PDB file of C-alpha atoms in Angstrom:
ATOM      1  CA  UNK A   4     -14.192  18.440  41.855  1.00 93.00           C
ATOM      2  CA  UNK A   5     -10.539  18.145  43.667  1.00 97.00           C
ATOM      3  CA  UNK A   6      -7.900  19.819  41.888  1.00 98.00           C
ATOM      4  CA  UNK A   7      -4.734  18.803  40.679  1.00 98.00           C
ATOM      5  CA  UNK A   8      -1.118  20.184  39.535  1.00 98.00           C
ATOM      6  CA  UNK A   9       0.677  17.887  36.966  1.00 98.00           C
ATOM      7  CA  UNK A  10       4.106  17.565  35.345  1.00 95.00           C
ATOM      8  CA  UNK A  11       3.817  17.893  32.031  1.00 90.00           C
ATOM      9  CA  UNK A  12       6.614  17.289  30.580  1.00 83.00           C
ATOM     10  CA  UNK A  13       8.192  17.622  27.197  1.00 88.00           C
ATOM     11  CA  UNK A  14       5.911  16.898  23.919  1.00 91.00           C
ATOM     12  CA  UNK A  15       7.899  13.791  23.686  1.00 90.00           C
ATOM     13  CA  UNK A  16       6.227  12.549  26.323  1.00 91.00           C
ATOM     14  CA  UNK A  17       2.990  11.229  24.164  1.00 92.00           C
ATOM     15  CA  UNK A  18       5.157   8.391  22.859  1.00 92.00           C
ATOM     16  CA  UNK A  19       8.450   7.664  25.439  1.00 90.00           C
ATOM     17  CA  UNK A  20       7.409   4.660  27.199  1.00 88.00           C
ATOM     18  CA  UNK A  21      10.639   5.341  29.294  1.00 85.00           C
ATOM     19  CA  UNK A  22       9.247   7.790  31.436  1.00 88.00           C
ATOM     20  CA  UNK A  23       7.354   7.320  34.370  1.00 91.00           C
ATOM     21  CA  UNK A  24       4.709   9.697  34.613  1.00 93.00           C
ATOM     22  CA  UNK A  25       3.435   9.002  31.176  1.00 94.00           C
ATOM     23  CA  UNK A  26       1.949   5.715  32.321  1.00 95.00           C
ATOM     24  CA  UNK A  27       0.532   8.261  35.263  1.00 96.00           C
ATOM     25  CA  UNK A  28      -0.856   9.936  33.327  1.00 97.00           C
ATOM     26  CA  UNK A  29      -2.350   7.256  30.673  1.00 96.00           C
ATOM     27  CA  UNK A  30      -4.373   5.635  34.129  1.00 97.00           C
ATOM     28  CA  UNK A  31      -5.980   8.726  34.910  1.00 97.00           C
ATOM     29  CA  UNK A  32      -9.509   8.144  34.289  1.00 95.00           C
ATOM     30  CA  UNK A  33      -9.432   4.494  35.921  1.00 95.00           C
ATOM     31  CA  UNK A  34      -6.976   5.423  38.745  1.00 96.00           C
ATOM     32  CA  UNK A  35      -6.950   8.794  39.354  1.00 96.00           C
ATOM     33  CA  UNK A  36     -10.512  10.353  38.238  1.00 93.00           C
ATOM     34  CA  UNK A  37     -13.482   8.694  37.241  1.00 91.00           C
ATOM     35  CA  UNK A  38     -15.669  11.160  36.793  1.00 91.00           C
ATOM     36  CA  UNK A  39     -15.900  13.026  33.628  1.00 94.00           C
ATOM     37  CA  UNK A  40     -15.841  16.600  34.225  1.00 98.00           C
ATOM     38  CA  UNK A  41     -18.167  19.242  32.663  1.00 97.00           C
ATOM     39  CA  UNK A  42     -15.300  21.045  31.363  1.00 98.00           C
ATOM     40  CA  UNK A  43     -11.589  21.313  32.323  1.00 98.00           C
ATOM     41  CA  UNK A  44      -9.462  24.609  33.565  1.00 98.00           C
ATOM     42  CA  UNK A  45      -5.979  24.744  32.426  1.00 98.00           C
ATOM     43  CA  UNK A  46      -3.550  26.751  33.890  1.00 98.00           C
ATOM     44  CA  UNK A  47      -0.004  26.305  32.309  1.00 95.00           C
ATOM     45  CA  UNK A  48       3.670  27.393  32.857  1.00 94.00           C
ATOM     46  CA  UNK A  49       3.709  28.295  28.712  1.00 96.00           C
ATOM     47  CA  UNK A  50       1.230  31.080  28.620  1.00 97.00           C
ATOM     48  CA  UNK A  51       2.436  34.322  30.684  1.00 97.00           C
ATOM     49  CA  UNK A  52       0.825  37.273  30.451  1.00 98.00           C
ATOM     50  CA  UNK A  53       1.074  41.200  31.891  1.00 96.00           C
ATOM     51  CA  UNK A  54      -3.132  40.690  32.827  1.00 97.00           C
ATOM     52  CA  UNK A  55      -5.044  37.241  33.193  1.00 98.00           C
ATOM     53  CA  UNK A  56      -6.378  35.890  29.915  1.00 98.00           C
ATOM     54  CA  UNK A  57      -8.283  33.508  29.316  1.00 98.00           C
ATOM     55  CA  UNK A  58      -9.454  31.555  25.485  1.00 98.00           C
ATOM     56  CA  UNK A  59     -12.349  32.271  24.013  1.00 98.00           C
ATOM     57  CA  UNK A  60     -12.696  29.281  21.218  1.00 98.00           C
ATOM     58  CA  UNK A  61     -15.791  28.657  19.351  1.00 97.00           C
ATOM     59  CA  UNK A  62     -15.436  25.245  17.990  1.00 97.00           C
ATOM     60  CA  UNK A  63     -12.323  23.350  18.439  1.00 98.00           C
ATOM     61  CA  UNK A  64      -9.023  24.015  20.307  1.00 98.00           C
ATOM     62  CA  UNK A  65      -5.848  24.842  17.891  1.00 98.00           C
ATOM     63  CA  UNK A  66      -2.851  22.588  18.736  1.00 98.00           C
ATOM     64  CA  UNK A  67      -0.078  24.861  19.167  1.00 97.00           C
ATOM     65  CA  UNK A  68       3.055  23.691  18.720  1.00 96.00           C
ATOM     66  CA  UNK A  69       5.430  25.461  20.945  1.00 93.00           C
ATOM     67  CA  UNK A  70       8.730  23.677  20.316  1.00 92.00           C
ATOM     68  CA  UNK A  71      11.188  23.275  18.810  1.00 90.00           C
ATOM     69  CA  UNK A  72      14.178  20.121  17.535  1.00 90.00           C
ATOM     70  CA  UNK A  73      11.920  17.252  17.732  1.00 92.00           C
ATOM     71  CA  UNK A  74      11.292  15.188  14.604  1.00 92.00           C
ATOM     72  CA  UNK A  75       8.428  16.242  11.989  1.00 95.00           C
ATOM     73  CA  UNK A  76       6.261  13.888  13.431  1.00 93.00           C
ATOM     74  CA  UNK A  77       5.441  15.578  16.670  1.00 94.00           C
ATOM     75  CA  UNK A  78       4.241  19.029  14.969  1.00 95.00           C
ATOM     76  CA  UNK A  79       1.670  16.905  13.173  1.00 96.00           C
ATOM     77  CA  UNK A  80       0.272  16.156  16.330  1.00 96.00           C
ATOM     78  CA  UNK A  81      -3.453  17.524  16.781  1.00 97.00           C
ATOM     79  CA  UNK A  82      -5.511  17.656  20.209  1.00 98.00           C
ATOM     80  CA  UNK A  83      -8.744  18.820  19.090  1.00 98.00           C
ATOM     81  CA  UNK A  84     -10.357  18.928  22.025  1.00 98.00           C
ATOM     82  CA  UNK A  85     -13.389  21.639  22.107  1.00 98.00           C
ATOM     83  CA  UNK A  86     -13.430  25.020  23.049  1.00 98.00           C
ATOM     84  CA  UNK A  87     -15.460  26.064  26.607  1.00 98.00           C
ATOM     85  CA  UNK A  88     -16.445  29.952  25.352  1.00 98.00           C
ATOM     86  CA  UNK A  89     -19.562  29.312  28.128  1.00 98.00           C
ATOM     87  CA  UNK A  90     -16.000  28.850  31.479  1.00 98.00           C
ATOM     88  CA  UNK A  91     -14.275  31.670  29.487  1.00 98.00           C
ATOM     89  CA  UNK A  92     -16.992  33.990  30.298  1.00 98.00           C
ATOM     90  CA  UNK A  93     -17.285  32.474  34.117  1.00 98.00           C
ATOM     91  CA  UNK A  94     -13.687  32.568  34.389  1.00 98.00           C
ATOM     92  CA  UNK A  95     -13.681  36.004  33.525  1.00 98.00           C
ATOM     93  CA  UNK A  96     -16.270  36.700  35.821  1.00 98.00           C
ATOM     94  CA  UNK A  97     -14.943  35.193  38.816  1.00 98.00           C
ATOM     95  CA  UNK A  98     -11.541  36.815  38.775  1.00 98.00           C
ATOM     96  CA  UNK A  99     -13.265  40.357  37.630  1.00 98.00           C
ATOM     97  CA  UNK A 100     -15.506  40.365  40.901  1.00 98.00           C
ATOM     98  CA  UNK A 101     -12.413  39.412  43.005  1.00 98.00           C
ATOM     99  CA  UNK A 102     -10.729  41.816  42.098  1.00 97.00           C
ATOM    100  CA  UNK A 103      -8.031  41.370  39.095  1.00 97.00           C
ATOM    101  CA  UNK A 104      -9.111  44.028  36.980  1.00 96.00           C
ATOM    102  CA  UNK A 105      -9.911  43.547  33.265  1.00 97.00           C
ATOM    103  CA  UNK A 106      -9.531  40.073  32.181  1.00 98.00           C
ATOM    104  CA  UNK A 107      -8.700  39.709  28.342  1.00 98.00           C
ATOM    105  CA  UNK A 108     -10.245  36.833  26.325  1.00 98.00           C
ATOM    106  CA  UNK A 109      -7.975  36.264  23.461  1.00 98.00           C
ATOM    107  CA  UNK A 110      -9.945  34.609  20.253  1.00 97.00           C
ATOM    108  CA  UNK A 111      -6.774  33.400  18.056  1.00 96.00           C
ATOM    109  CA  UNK A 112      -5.398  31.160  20.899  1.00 97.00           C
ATOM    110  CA  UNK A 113      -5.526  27.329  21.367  1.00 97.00           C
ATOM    111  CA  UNK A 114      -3.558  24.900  23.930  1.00 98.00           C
ATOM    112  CA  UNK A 115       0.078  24.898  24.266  1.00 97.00           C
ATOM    113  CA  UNK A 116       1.889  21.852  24.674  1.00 96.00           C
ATOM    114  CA  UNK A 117       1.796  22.167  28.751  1.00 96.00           C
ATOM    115  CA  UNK A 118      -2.248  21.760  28.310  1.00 97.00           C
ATOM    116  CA  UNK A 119      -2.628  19.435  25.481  1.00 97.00           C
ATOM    117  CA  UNK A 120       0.553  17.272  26.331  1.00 97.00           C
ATOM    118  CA  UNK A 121      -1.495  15.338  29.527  1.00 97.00           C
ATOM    119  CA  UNK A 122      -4.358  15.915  28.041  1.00 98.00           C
ATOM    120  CA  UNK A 123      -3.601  14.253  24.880  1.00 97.00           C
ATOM    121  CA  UNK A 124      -2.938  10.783  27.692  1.00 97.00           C
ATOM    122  CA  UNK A 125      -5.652  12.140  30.104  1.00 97.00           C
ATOM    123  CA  UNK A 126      -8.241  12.268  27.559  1.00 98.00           C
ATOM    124  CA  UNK A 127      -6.977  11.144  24.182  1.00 97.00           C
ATOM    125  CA  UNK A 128     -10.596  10.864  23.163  1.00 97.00           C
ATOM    126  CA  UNK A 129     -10.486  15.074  23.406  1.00 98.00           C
ATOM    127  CA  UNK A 130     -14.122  15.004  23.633  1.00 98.00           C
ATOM    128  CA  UNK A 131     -14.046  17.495  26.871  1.00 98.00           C
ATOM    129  CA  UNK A 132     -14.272  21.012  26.187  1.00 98.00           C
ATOM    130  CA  UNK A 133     -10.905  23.023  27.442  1.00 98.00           C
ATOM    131  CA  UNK A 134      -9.934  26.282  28.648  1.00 98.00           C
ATOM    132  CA  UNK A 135      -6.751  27.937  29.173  1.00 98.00           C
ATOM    133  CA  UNK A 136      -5.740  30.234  31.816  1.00 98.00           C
ATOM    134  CA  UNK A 137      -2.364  32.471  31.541  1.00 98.00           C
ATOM    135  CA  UNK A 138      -0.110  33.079  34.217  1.00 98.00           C
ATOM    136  CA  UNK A 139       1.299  36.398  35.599  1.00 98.00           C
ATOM    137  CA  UNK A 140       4.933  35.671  36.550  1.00 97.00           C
ATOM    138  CA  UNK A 141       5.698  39.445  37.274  1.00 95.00           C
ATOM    139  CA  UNK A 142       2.832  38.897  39.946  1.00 96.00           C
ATOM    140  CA  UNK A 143       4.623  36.592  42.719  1.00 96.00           C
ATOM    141  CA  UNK A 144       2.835  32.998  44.272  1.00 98.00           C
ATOM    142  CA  UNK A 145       0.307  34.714  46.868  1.00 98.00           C
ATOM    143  CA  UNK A 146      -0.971  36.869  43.680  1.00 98.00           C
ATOM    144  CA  UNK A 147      -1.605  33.254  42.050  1.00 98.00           C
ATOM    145  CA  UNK A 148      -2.745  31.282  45.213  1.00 98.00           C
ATOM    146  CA  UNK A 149      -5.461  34.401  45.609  1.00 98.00           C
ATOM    147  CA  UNK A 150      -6.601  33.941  42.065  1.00 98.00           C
ATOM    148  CA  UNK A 151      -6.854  30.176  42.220  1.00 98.00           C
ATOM    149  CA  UNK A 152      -8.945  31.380  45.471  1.00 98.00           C
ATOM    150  CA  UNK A 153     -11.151  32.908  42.803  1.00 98.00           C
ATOM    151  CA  UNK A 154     -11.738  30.288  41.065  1.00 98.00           C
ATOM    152  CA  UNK A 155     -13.060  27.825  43.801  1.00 98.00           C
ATOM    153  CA  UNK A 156     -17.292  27.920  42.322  1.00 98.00           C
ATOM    154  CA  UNK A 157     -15.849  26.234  39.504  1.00 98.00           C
ATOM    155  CA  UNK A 158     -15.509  23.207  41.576  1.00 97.00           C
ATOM    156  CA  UNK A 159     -18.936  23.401  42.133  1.00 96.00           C
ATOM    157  CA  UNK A 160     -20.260  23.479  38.753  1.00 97.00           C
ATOM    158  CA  UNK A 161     -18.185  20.457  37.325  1.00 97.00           C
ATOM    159  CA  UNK A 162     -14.987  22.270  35.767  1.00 98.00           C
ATOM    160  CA  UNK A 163     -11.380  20.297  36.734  1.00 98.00           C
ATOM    161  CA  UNK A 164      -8.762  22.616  37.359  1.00 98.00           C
ATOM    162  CA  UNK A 165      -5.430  21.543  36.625  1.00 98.00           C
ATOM    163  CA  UNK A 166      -2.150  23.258  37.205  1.00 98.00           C
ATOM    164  CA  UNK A 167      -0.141  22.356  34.679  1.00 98.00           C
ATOM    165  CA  UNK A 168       3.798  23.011  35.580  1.00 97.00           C
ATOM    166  CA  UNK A 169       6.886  21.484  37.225  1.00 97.00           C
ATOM    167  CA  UNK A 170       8.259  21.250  40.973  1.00 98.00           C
ATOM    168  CA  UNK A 171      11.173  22.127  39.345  1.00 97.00           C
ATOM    169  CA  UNK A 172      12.423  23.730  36.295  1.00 96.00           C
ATOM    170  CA  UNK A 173      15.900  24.430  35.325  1.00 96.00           C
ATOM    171  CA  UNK A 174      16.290  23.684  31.723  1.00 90.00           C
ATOM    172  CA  UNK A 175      20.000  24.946  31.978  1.00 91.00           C
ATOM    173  CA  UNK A 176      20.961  22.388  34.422  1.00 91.00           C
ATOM    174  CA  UNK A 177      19.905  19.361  32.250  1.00 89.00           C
ATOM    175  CA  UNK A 178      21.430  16.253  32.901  1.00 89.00           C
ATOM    176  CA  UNK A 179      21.474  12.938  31.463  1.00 85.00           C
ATOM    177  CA  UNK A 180      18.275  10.621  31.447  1.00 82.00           C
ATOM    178  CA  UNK A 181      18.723   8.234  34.718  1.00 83.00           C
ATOM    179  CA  UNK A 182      21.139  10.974  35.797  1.00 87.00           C
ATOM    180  CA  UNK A 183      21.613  11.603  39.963  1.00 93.00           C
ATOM    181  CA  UNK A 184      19.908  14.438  40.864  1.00 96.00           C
ATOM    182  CA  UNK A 185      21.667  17.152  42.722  1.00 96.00           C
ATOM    183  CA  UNK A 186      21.198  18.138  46.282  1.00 97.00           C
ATOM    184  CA  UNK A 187      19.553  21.450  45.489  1.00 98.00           C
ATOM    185  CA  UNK A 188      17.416  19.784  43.024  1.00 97.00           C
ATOM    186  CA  UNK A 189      16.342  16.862  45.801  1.00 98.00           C
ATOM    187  CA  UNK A 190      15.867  19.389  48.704  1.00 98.00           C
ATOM    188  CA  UNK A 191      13.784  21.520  47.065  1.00 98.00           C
ATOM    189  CA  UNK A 192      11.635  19.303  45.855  1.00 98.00           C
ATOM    190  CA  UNK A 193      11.537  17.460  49.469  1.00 98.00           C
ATOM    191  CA  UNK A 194      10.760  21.004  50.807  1.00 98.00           C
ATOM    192  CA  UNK A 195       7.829  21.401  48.302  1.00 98.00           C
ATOM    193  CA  UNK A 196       6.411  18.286  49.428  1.00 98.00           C
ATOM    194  CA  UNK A 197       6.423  19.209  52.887  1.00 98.00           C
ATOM    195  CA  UNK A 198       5.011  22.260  52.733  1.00 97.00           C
ATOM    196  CA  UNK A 199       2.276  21.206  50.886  1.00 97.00           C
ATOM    197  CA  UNK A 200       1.801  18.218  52.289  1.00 97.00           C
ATOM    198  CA  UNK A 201       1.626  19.461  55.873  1.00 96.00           C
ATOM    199  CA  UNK A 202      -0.881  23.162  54.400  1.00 95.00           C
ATOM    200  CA  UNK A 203       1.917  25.511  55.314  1.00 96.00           C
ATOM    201  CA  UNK A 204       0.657  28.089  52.568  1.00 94.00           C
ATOM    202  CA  UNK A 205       2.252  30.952  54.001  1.00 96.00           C
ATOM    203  CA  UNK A 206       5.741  29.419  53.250  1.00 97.00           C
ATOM    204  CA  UNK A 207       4.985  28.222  49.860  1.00 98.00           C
ATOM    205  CA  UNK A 208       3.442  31.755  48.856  1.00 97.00           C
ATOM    206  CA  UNK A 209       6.605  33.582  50.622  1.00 98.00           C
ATOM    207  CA  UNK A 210       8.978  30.426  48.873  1.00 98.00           C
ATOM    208  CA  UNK A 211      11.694  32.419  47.186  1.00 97.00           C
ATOM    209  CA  UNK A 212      12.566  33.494  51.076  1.00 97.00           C
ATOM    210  CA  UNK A 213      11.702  30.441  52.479  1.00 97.00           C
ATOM    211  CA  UNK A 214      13.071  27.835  50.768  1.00 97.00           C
ATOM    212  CA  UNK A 215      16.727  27.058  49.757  1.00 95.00           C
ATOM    213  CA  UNK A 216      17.970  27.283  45.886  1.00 96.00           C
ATOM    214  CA  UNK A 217      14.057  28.737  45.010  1.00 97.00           C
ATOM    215  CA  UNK A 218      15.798  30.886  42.274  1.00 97.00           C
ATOM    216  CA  UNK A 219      18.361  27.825  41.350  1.00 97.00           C
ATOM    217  CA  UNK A 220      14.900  25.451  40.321  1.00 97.00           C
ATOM    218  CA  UNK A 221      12.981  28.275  38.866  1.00 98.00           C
ATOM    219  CA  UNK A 222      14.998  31.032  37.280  1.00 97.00           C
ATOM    220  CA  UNK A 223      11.503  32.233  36.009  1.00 97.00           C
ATOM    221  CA  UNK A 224       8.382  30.917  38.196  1.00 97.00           C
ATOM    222  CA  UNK A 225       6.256  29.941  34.982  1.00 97.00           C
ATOM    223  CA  UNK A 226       6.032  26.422  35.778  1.00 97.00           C
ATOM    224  CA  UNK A 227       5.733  26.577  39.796  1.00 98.00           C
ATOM    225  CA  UNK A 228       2.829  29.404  40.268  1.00 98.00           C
ATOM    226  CA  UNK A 229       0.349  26.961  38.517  1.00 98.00           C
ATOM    227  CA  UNK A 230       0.474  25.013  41.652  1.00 98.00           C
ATOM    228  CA  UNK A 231      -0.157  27.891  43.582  1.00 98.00           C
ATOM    229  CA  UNK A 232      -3.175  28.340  41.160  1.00 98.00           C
ATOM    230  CA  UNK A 233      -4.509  24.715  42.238  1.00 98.00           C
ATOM    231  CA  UNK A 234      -3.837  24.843  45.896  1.00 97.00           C
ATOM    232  CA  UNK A 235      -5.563  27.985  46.059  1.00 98.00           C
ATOM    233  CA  UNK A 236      -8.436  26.781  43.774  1.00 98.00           C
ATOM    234  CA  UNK A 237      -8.923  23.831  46.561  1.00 97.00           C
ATOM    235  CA  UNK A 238      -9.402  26.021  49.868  1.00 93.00           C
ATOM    236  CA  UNK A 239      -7.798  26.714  52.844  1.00 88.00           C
ATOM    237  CA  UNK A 240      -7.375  23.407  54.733  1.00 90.00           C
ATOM    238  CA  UNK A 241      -7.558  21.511  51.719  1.00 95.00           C
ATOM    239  CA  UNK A 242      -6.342  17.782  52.156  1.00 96.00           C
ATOM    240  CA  UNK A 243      -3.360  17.383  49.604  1.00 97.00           C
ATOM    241  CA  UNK A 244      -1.503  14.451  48.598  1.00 98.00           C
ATOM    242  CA  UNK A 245       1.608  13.528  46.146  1.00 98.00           C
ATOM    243  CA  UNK A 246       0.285  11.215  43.240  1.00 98.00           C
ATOM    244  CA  UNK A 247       3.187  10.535  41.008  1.00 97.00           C
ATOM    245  CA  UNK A 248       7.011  11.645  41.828  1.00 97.00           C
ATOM    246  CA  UNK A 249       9.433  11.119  39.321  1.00 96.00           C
ATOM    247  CA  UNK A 250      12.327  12.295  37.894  1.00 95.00           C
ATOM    248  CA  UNK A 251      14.140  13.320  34.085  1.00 91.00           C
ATOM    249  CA  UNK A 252      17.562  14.549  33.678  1.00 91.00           C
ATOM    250  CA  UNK A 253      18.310  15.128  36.878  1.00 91.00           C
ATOM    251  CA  UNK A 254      16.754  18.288  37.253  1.00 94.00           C
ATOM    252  CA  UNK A 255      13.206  17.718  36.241  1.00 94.00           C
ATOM    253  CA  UNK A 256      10.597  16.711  39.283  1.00 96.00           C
ATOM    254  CA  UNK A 257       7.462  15.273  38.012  1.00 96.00           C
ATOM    255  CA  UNK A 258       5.682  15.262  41.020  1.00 98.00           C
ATOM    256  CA  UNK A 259       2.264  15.796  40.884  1.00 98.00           C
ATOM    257  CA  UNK A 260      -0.739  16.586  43.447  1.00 98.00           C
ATOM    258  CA  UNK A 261      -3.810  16.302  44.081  1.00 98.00           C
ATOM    259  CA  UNK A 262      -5.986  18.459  46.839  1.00 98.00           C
ATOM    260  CA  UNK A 263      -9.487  17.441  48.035  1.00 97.00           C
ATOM    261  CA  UNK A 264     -11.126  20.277  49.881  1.00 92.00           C
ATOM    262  CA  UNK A 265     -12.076  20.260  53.441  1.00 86.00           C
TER     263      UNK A 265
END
C-alpha cells in the first residue's frame, strides 16, 4: 500500500460542489486507488494527545461531530464505518516495540470529522473497517516522521494510511471564498511542495527553522505533522507526488500527496 496525506476540509465539504477537492476526493477509488484495502489508518489534525492513542471499537465507528455553526443537517450526518480492534492492537504494537512507550487504546472514541469527512466521499459505502491514530503536537515533526517510520509493516499487511491534515492552517487569517492568497500563504505551500517533492526530510522535520512564516500557517502543528506521519510511514526514498492542489479562503491549501515506496 502507498500512503497518502489529504486535505480534509471543513464538514461542509460532503455537499459543496464548489470546492475542488471534493470531486478529488469523490474519484478516489477509480482514479486514485483501486484496490480495496484490508483496513484503513487514520491519522488526523483533530485528535491530539500527551501519549499516542489509538481506538479500540468493537462494532461500528461513532460519528463525532466536532463542530460547530453549520445547519442541523450536518450533525445528523453518520459514517458508520466499522471498527478495526484486530490494527488497534498492531498499531499498538508497532509503536510499543519502537519505542513510544505505553500506547493508550481509548474504547469511547469514534472518527472526528478530519477522518470521516474524506472518508464519507472516499468510501461512502463505509464498509472498510477504520482506525484512528492521535497526534502529539507537544512532540515536534521528526517525533511524527519516526512514528510513521513505525508504522511501515502495515503497508505490508493491507492497511492504507492516510494523513489526514492541511499544508496550511490558519483559521484566523480566513479570507473570502475565491479570495487571493497571500504571499506567505503561497510560499509556504510552494516550499512544502518542494521539499517533499524533491525527499529533503531533514528540512521538512527541522521546518519551523527552515521554512519562512512556518508559525504564520500553523500556529499549532495539528494539521501539518500528519504528513510527517505518512511520509515517514512510506520510507526513506519514497517516490512522492502532489495529487490535488487547491485552495479555500485564501489561506487554506488542499494539497494532497501521495508516496509510493522505493
Amino acid at each position: 500500500m502507498d500512503t497518502f496525506f489529504l486535505a480534509h476540509g471543513a464538514v461542509t465539504l460532503v455537499v459543496d460542489e464548489t470546492v475542488p477537492v471534493r470531486s478529488f476526493l469523490q474519484s478516489w477509488k477509480s482514479d486514485t486507488m483501486q484496490e480495496a484495502p484490508r483496513a484503513i489508518l487514520m491519522i488526523s489534525g483533530h485528535w491530539d494527545t500527551d501519549a499516542p492513542t489509538v481506538n479500540l471499537v468493537h462494532g461500528e465507528n461513532d460519528t463525532i461531530h466536532d463542530f460547530k455553526g453549520v445547519p442541523q443537517f450536518f450533525y445528523e450526518l453518520k459514517y458508520p464505518a466499522p471498527g478495526a480492534p484486530y490494527l488497534t492492537q498492531r498499531v499498538t504494537e508497532l509503536l510499543e516495540n519502537s519505542g513510544f512507550g505505553t500506547v493508550k487504546q481509548d474504547k469511547t472514541r469514534g472518527l472526528d470529522h478530519g477522518a470521516w469527512v474524506p472518508l464519507m466521499l472516499m468510501y461512502p459505502e463505509a464498509r472498510i473497517p477504520v482506525c484512528q491514530l492521535s497526534v502529539q503536537t507537544g512532540k515536534g515533526a521528526e517525533y511524527h516522521y519516526n512514528l510513521g517510520k513505525a508504522l511501515m509493516p502495515l503497508r505490508d499487511e493491507g492497511v492504507l494510511i492516510i494523513g489526514s491534515g492541511n499544508i496550511t492552517h490558519n483559521l484566523q487569517a480566513l479570507g473570502p471564498i475565491g479570495g487571493p492568497i497571500p504571499k506567505w500563504a503561497l510560499d509556504f505551500d510552494t516550499w512544502v511542495k518542494d521539499s517533499v517533492l524533491n525527499g529533503r526530510y531533514d528540512d521538512l522535520n527541522n521546518y519551523e527553522e527552515k521554512a519562512q512564516d512556518a508559525k504564520m500557517n500553523h500556529p499549532s502543528p495539528d494539521h501539518f505533522f500528519p504528513l510527517h506521519v505518512a511520509l515517514g510511514a512510506a520510507g526513506h526514498g519514497a517516490k512522492a507526488k502532489l495529487i490535488h492542489h487547491s485552495w479555500t479562503n485564501s489561506v487554506i491549501s488542499y494539497a494532497s500527496y501521495r508516496f509510493t515506496a522505493a
